[in-house]
Structure formats: C-alpha cells, structure tokens
mmCIF file of C-alpha atoms in Angstrom:
data_model
loop_
_atom_site.group_PDB
_atom_site.id
_atom_site.type_symbol
_atom_site.label_atom_id
_atom_site.label_comp_id
_atom_site.label_asym_id
_atom_site.label_seq_id
_atom_site.Cartn_x
_atom_site.Cartn_y
_atom_site.Cartn_z
ATOM 1 C CA UNK A 1 9.071 42.636 1.455
ATOM 2 C CA UNK A 2 9.995 39.250 2.681
ATOM 3 C CA UNK A 3 13.536 40.325 3.618
ATOM 4 C CA UNK A 4 15.511 38.794 0.799
ATOM 5 C CA UNK A 5 18.116 41.216 0.639
ATOM 6 C CA UNK A 6 18.191 41.850 4.518
ATOM 7 C CA UNK A 7 18.908 37.995 4.861
ATOM 8 C CA UNK A 8 22.059 38.531 2.879
ATOM 9 C CA UNK A 9 23.165 41.113 5.022
ATOM 10 C CA UNK A 10 22.493 39.120 8.155
ATOM 11 C CA UNK A 11 24.396 36.060 6.843
ATOM 12 C CA UNK A 12 27.360 38.468 6.413
ATOM 13 C CA UNK A 13 27.292 39.420 10.117
ATOM 14 C CA UNK A 14 25.255 42.392 10.112
ATOM 15 C CA UNK A 15 22.471 43.166 13.083
ATOM 16 C CA UNK A 16 19.445 43.805 11.034
ATOM 17 C CA UNK A 17 16.186 45.587 11.769
ATOM 18 C CA UNK A 18 13.347 45.376 8.766
ATOM 19 C CA UNK A 19 10.501 47.574 8.548
ATOM 20 C CA UNK A 20 7.211 47.193 6.409
ATOM 21 C CA UNK A 21 3.951 48.823 6.198
ATOM 22 C CA UNK A 22 2.393 45.341 5.704
ATOM 23 C CA UNK A 23 2.005 42.739 8.550
ATOM 24 C CA UNK A 24 2.041 40.004 6.113
ATOM 25 C CA UNK A 25 5.422 41.022 4.879
ATOM 26 C CA UNK A 26 6.900 41.342 8.321
ATOM 27 C CA UNK A 27 5.493 37.741 9.134
ATOM 28 C CA UNK A 28 6.901 36.212 5.955
ATOM 29 C CA UNK A 29 10.262 38.140 6.789
ATOM 30 C CA UNK A 30 10.292 36.415 9.982
ATOM 31 C CA UNK A 31 9.700 32.913 8.749
ATOM 32 C CA UNK A 32 12.391 33.365 5.917
ATOM 33 C CA UNK A 33 15.125 34.468 8.601
ATOM 34 C CA UNK A 34 13.704 31.406 10.870
ATOM 35 C CA UNK A 35 13.894 28.998 8.089
ATOM 36 C CA UNK A 36 17.386 30.374 7.270
ATOM 37 C CA UNK A 37 18.521 30.180 11.047
ATOM 38 C CA UNK A 38 19.208 33.916 10.905
ATOM 39 C CA UNK A 39 18.466 36.784 13.532
ATOM 40 C CA UNK A 40 16.648 39.990 12.411
ATOM 41 C CA UNK A 41 14.292 42.364 14.258
ATOM 42 C CA UNK A 42 11.264 42.899 12.329
ATOM 43 C CA UNK A 43 8.440 45.730 12.967
ATOM 44 C CA UNK A 44 5.200 47.041 11.190
ATOM 45 C CA UNK A 45 5.899 50.476 10.655
ATOM 46 C CA UNK A 46 5.542 53.153 8.121
ATOM 47 C CA UNK A 47 8.784 54.590 6.428
ATOM 48 C CA UNK A 48 7.685 58.109 6.254
ATOM 49 C CA UNK A 49 7.208 58.145 10.289
ATOM 50 C CA UNK A 50 9.978 55.462 11.599
ATOM 51 C CA UNK A 51 9.618 54.992 15.500
ATOM 52 C CA UNK A 52 13.542 55.219 15.969
ATOM 53 C CA UNK A 53 15.752 57.669 17.537
ATOM 54 C CA UNK A 54 18.004 59.742 15.733
ATOM 55 C CA UNK A 55 21.269 58.329 14.571
ATOM 56 C CA UNK A 56 20.121 54.843 15.026
ATOM 57 C CA UNK A 57 21.752 53.041 12.231
ATOM 58 C CA UNK A 58 25.059 52.676 10.131
ATOM 59 C CA UNK A 59 23.218 51.746 7.057
ATOM 60 C CA UNK A 60 19.754 52.329 5.895
ATOM 61 C CA UNK A 61 18.592 50.158 2.879
ATOM 62 C CA UNK A 62 15.496 51.130 0.641
ATOM 63 C CA UNK A 63 15.747 48.825 -2.326
ATOM 64 C CA UNK A 64 12.317 49.224 -4.491
ATOM 65 C CA UNK A 65 10.637 51.526 -1.676
ATOM 66 C CA UNK A 66 10.489 55.058 -2.505
ATOM 67 C CA UNK A 67 8.710 54.762 -5.719
ATOM 68 C CA UNK A 68 5.878 53.213 -3.696
ATOM 69 C CA UNK A 69 5.140 55.857 -1.048
ATOM 70 C CA UNK A 70 3.257 58.864 -1.170
ATOM 71 C CA UNK A 71 5.614 60.995 0.130
ATOM 72 C CA UNK A 72 9.087 59.805 -0.996
ATOM 73 C CA UNK A 73 10.976 63.172 0.380
ATOM 74 C CA UNK A 74 9.203 62.586 3.875
ATOM 75 C CA UNK A 75 10.671 58.898 3.567
ATOM 76 C CA UNK A 76 14.160 60.300 2.514
ATOM 77 C CA UNK A 77 14.128 62.797 5.432
ATOM 78 C CA UNK A 78 13.329 59.888 7.914
ATOM 79 C CA UNK A 79 16.019 57.790 6.199
ATOM 80 C CA UNK A 80 18.574 60.634 6.825
ATOM 81 C CA UNK A 81 17.181 61.421 10.721
ATOM 82 C CA UNK A 82 17.876 57.850 11.676
ATOM 83 C CA UNK A 83 21.339 57.438 10.076
ATOM 84 C CA UNK A 84 24.243 58.136 11.983
ATOM 85 C CA UNK A 85 26.615 60.504 10.927
ATOM 86 C CA UNK A 86 29.179 59.068 8.275
ATOM 87 C CA UNK A 87 26.429 56.552 7.705
ATOM 88 C CA UNK A 88 25.372 55.316 4.252
ATOM 89 C CA UNK A 89 21.929 54.875 2.796
ATOM 90 C CA UNK A 90 21.425 52.717 -0.379
ATOM 91 C CA UNK A 91 18.198 53.154 -2.388
ATOM 92 C CA UNK A 92 16.814 52.037 -5.567
ATOM 93 C CA UNK A 93 13.872 53.512 -7.603
ATOM 94 C CA UNK A 94 12.923 52.645 -11.064
ATOM 95 C CA UNK A 95 14.247 54.745 -14.022
ATOM 96 C CA UNK A 96 11.662 56.702 -16.123
ATOM 97 C CA UNK A 97 13.846 56.643 -19.271
ATOM 98 C CA UNK A 98 15.198 53.171 -19.018
ATOM 99 C CA UNK A 99 15.370 50.373 -21.807
ATOM 100 C CA UNK A 100 12.436 48.272 -20.168
ATOM 101 C CA UNK A 101 10.030 51.044 -20.077
ATOM 102 C CA UNK A 102 10.322 51.653 -23.864
ATOM 103 C CA UNK A 103 10.445 47.824 -24.490
ATOM 104 C CA UNK A 104 7.422 47.283 -22.701
ATOM 105 C CA UNK A 105 5.297 49.603 -24.524
ATOM 106 C CA UNK A 106 6.610 48.129 -27.913
ATOM 107 C CA UNK A 107 6.016 44.683 -27.037
ATOM 108 C CA UNK A 108 2.463 45.717 -25.011
ATOM 109 C CA UNK A 109 3.753 43.727 -22.032
ATOM 110 C CA UNK A 110 2.919 45.436 -18.702
ATOM 111 C CA UNK A 111 6.254 45.980 -16.062
ATOM 112 C CA UNK A 112 5.939 44.324 -12.563
ATOM 113 C CA UNK A 113 3.650 46.576 -10.355
ATOM 114 C CA UNK A 114 2.111 48.929 -12.791
ATOM 115 C CA UNK A 115 -1.148 48.395 -10.998
ATOM 116 C CA UNK A 116 0.219 49.578 -7.535
ATOM 117 C CA UNK A 117 -1.724 52.212 -5.790
ATOM 118 C CA UNK A 118 1.474 54.444 -5.785
ATOM 119 C CA UNK A 119 4.288 53.949 -8.375
ATOM 120 C CA UNK A 120 6.615 56.656 -9.598
ATOM 121 C CA UNK A 121 9.640 56.210 -11.974
ATOM 122 C CA UNK A 122 12.219 59.086 -11.742
ATOM 123 C CA UNK A 123 14.646 60.605 -13.779
ATOM 124 C CA UNK A 124 18.512 60.749 -12.319
ATOM 125 C CA UNK A 125 17.814 64.580 -11.612
ATOM 126 C CA UNK A 126 14.282 63.791 -9.764
ATOM 127 C CA UNK A 127 16.134 61.136 -7.565
ATOM 128 C CA UNK A 128 18.668 63.530 -6.570
ATOM 129 C CA UNK A 129 16.338 66.185 -5.426
ATOM 130 C CA UNK A 130 14.285 63.545 -3.327
ATOM 131 C CA UNK A 131 17.758 62.681 -1.597
ATOM 132 C CA UNK A 132 18.761 66.269 -1.131
ATOM 133 C CA UNK A 133 18.798 65.855 2.659
ATOM 134 C CA UNK A 134 22.030 64.291 2.240
ATOM 135 C CA UNK A 135 25.554 66.052 1.328
ATOM 136 C CA UNK A 136 26.801 63.406 -0.947
ATOM 137 C CA UNK A 137 24.884 61.242 -3.124
ATOM 138 C CA UNK A 138 25.973 59.025 -5.977
ATOM 139 C CA UNK A 139 23.429 57.528 -8.394
ATOM 140 C CA UNK A 140 24.093 54.857 -10.733
ATOM 141 C CA UNK A 141 21.832 53.298 -13.336
ATOM 142 C CA UNK A 142 21.860 49.554 -13.623
ATOM 143 C CA UNK A 143 19.996 46.366 -14.449
ATOM 144 C CA UNK A 144 20.588 46.084 -18.229
ATOM 145 C CA UNK A 145 18.882 43.286 -20.585
ATOM 146 C CA UNK A 146 19.695 39.929 -20.033
ATOM 147 C CA UNK A 147 17.947 36.385 -21.698
ATOM 148 C CA UNK A 148 14.883 35.644 -19.874
ATOM 149 C CA UNK A 149 12.425 32.642 -19.746
ATOM 150 C CA UNK A 150 9.683 34.780 -18.530
ATOM 151 C CA UNK A 151 8.121 35.280 -21.773
ATOM 152 C CA UNK A 152 7.156 32.476 -24.526
ATOM 153 C CA UNK A 153 6.437 32.621 -27.906
ATOM 154 C CA UNK A 154 7.436 35.381 -30.570
ATOM 155 C CA UNK A 155 8.067 37.981 -27.749
ATOM 156 C CA UNK A 156 10.286 35.905 -25.764
ATOM 157 C CA UNK A 157 12.334 35.097 -29.250
ATOM 158 C CA UNK A 158 12.299 38.679 -30.293
ATOM 159 C CA UNK A 159 13.469 39.649 -26.642
ATOM 160 C CA UNK A 160 16.197 36.860 -26.016
ATOM 161 C CA UNK A 161 17.671 36.754 -29.633
ATOM 162 C CA UNK A 162 17.152 40.224 -31.225
ATOM 163 C CA UNK A 163 16.859 42.616 -28.384
ATOM 164 C CA UNK A 164 19.439 41.494 -26.007
ATOM 165 C CA UNK A 165 22.241 40.968 -28.593
ATOM 166 C CA UNK A 166 21.574 44.123 -30.036
ATOM 167 C CA UNK A 167 21.742 45.986 -26.985
ATOM 168 C CA UNK A 168 25.095 44.343 -26.035
ATOM 169 C CA UNK A 169 26.545 45.868 -29.272
ATOM 170 C CA UNK A 170 25.682 49.632 -28.463
ATOM 171 C CA UNK A 171 28.618 51.164 -26.693
ATOM 172 C CA UNK A 172 28.408 51.394 -22.570
ATOM 173 C CA UNK A 173 28.476 55.001 -22.547
ATOM 174 C CA UNK A 174 25.356 55.285 -24.645
ATOM 175 C CA UNK A 175 23.334 52.734 -22.660
ATOM 176 C CA UNK A 176 24.416 53.623 -19.348
ATOM 177 C CA UNK A 177 21.602 56.209 -18.360
ATOM 178 C CA UNK A 178 19.079 53.683 -19.677
ATOM 179 C CA UNK A 179 19.326 50.971 -16.719
ATOM 180 C CA UNK A 180 16.048 49.744 -15.315
ATOM 181 C CA UNK A 181 17.215 50.647 -11.880
ATOM 182 C CA UNK A 182 18.688 53.848 -10.495
ATOM 183 C CA UNK A 183 20.823 53.053 -7.459
ATOM 184 C CA UNK A 184 21.639 55.669 -5.040
ATOM 185 C CA UNK A 185 24.440 55.593 -2.313
ATOM 186 C CA UNK A 186 23.862 58.668 -0.220
ATOM 187 C CA UNK A 187 26.109 59.568 2.721
ATOM 188 C CA UNK A 188 25.496 61.551 6.049
#
C-alpha cells in the first residue's frame, strides 16, 4: 500500500522498512513519507520470498496482505524467519463469517477488492493454521458496524438507521466472532 500505517509507526519513532510487490505502491509510499517529512526504507519485493537476513526485525506488520497472496503459508513462514526471537508479527485478514459478508449479500453490494485476482477470507481456525510457525498466537475479531456516508438512498438509510442500531443492542459475546477483520498478534 501507500504506507499509511507505516507512517504512524515512523511518526512514533520506529525505524521502518516497507515492502510491496507493486512498484507503484512503493513510489506512492515514498511520496507519502516525503510529504509527511518521515524517514523510511521502501523496497519492491515479494512477501513470499523476502530478501532479508534471518532475525532482521523486531516487528513484522501485514495488515490486509495475507488474504491476497497465492501462498499465505509461505508468506507467514517468511514473516517468522525475518522476525527476531521475542519479536511480534501483527497481521489482519478478512473474516469469512463476518457480519459484513452477510450484509453485502442481503443488500447486493460488493465488498472492497472482491475482484482481486486472489482474495481469501478466513475463519479463526484457518487463520491460526496459517500462523502455525509461531508458538504463541492471539486472534481478535474487530471492525464492527458504524454509521457510514458511503451508500446513499434506501440502502444507506437501512444500514445507518436500522442495521447499525440493531447490531449495537446484541450482547457483545454474541457478536464478537463476527468482526470484519481478524487481527492476529503472533510471537516468536
């Protein structure tokens, strides 16, 4: 991507390296950092074959990456390899049993990136399997419905004034597994 999350880490004092398969994304990330006056290293690289030594990083961050790669297990192995002992990998994938999947079918509205060449959505169990190189993994579903200006007309009104308030009255333990994002915190 264009380094939005990476910029937050850099602004907080982290020394950051961003990789992407796309030259365009790398160039946009560089421009984003220049515009914000931040320092970062950006490289065009395949996440399934990282050109870094073993134990090179304290943190590996892959937000919305694993679901688009042809071999997510290989990418996870690479994340594990380049992470130093005691380091943390933070990853996010889309949740297959999310409220948003159900709503998009009912409302007949496509979700972002549905046309991507590779897009997988995972259950918590499947995500844990992909992260199996890590000895300790915590997965937390998140991203629950909030009012939106994205859709107009009756669909927007139904979402904002019926669905969102209805979702908020359901007890949290019942909706917790239905978050759109599955966030993983994995430790080496």
